[in-house]
Amino acid sequence: MALTGIQIFKLLPKTNCKECGVPTCLAFAMNLASGKAELDSCPYVSDEAREQLAEASAPPIHPVAIGKGVRRFTVGGETVLYRHEKTFYNQTALAVLVTSDMADSDLAGKLKTWNAFQFERVGLNLRPELVALKDVNGEKDAFAQKAKTIAETSEFNLVLMSEDAEVMKAGIEACKFKRPLLYAASAANLEAMGELAKENELPLAVKADTAEGLIPLSEKLTRMGLNDLVLDSGSREIKTALEDQVAIRRAALKDGNRALGFPTIMFPCEMASNLDMETMIAAMCIAKYGGIVVLSDFTGEGLFPILLERLNIFTDPQRPMTVTEGIYEIGNPDENSPVLITTNFALTYFIVSGEIEGSRVTAWLLIKDSEGLSVMTAWAAGKFAGDDVGVFVKKSGIADKIKNKTLIIPGYAAAIVGDIEEELPGWTITVGPREAAHLPAFLKGK
Ligand code: SF4
């Protein structure tokens, strides 16, 4: 059972030293109880108290690592019902279904196509993570051979899907090195699947007919020593699937129900008759607590929107996305190339750099740290003031790379021209367009 704030407080040093970032041990205890603080933030907790507090400080939804290598990822680990309360931590993993009776050439072709679905956005590589291999005929050799092909010839990690422990065992032997998720233990095969997961130290999905039905199954598996579980409430109807997800998340977060404190897996591929509808259901699953979402196919037009949705839902709402302060080269600029400056809000950077690239004018782009604010907000908040901009330009070293000391500033920051000129004697400060879309015409006209 999770401890209350007062119970946690009794185990803390009570020195009120403030090193954890809050004024008192009591405040820290309350934050820990509500999942808003990490135990490691207090350096003075005794080992004995740490052991007792471990359960209270563990995320109410257990984080489960799946896969190996650079494509390894974690699902679960969430601490809030709503993103704006803090943030959601671990992105919903996207999976695509293949069957064990699929022709080898079809599988190879699909894997090649799906591997190519990678999208660059605000400096991040967006791509799906998993192939879910489903046993459809109980032939363990065919299942193992497909698992081997997926593991060895693609970057995807795997979900192995079979109700037969012998078939599952063959699949594990073929791709254990990729730490696949086993799907699924049910009332009928719980012990055999549990033993396989335990022996091979692999994550295991557990399936029931209802959300409540998951509780005795996950308790039994936990007693077997298995903690890396993923839950399937069995619902394949949109309304009940959504209700189950909300109920599971609430039970784990609000009631401290450890038996439901695991990430979930959802199957839009079994909830719709066409990929467009599947994609819309997947969008709901991403927004409402799906840990892993399985589709019947990936297409560019279906995948890209849900990857973007996922990116937006899983970014920290309290921290704007930023790029590092510094000098960025657009094309191969030389000593005669123009110098532009803007803020370090990631979207600003990518829009401005994209427009400069599109203009085919090589340029130096200076990015000043504005704590992730866009130009107008940064200027209004004093994070893009003329004297600061001047000091940054001096320190950046751009003067050593150019002959003609002209700096183009964003049109929305026109009011800071005078202050920059004072800070940068010998420079010409030019006010550029307000909108990045007008940069190509502006640069070509210079
Ligand atoms: Fe108390 Fe530890 Fe925080 Fe210091 S760091 S105030 S001892 S909880």
Coordinates of C-alpha atoms and ligand atoms in Angstrom, one line a residue, residues 12-25 28 41-45, ligand 1:
L12 CA 12.4 11.6 6.9
P13 CA 15.4 13.3 8.7
K14 CA 13.2 16.3 9.7
T15 CA 16.1 18.8 9.5
N16 CA 14.3 21.1 7.0
C17 CA 17.6 21.7 5.3
K18 CA 15.8 22.6 2.0
E19 CA 18.3 20.7 -0.2
C20 CA 15.4 18.8 -1.9
G21 CA 14.1 22.1 -3.2
V22 CA 11.2 22.7 -0.8
P23 CA 11.3 24.5 2.5
T24 CA 10.4 21.6 4.9
C25 CA 10.6 17.8 5.2
F28 CA 8.7 17.1 0.6
S41 CA 16.0 14.5 -4.2
C42 CA 16.7 14.1 -0.5
P43 CA 20.3 13.0 0.1
Y44 CA 19.8 12.3 3.8
V45 CA 17.3 9.4 3.8
Ligands
SF4_1 FE1 14.1 17.3 4.7 FE2 15.6 15.8 3.0 FE3 14.3 17.9 2.1 FE4 16.4 18.3 3.8 S1 16.5 17.4 1.7 S2 14.4 19.3 3.8 S3 16.2 16.5 5.1 S4 13.4 16.1 2.9

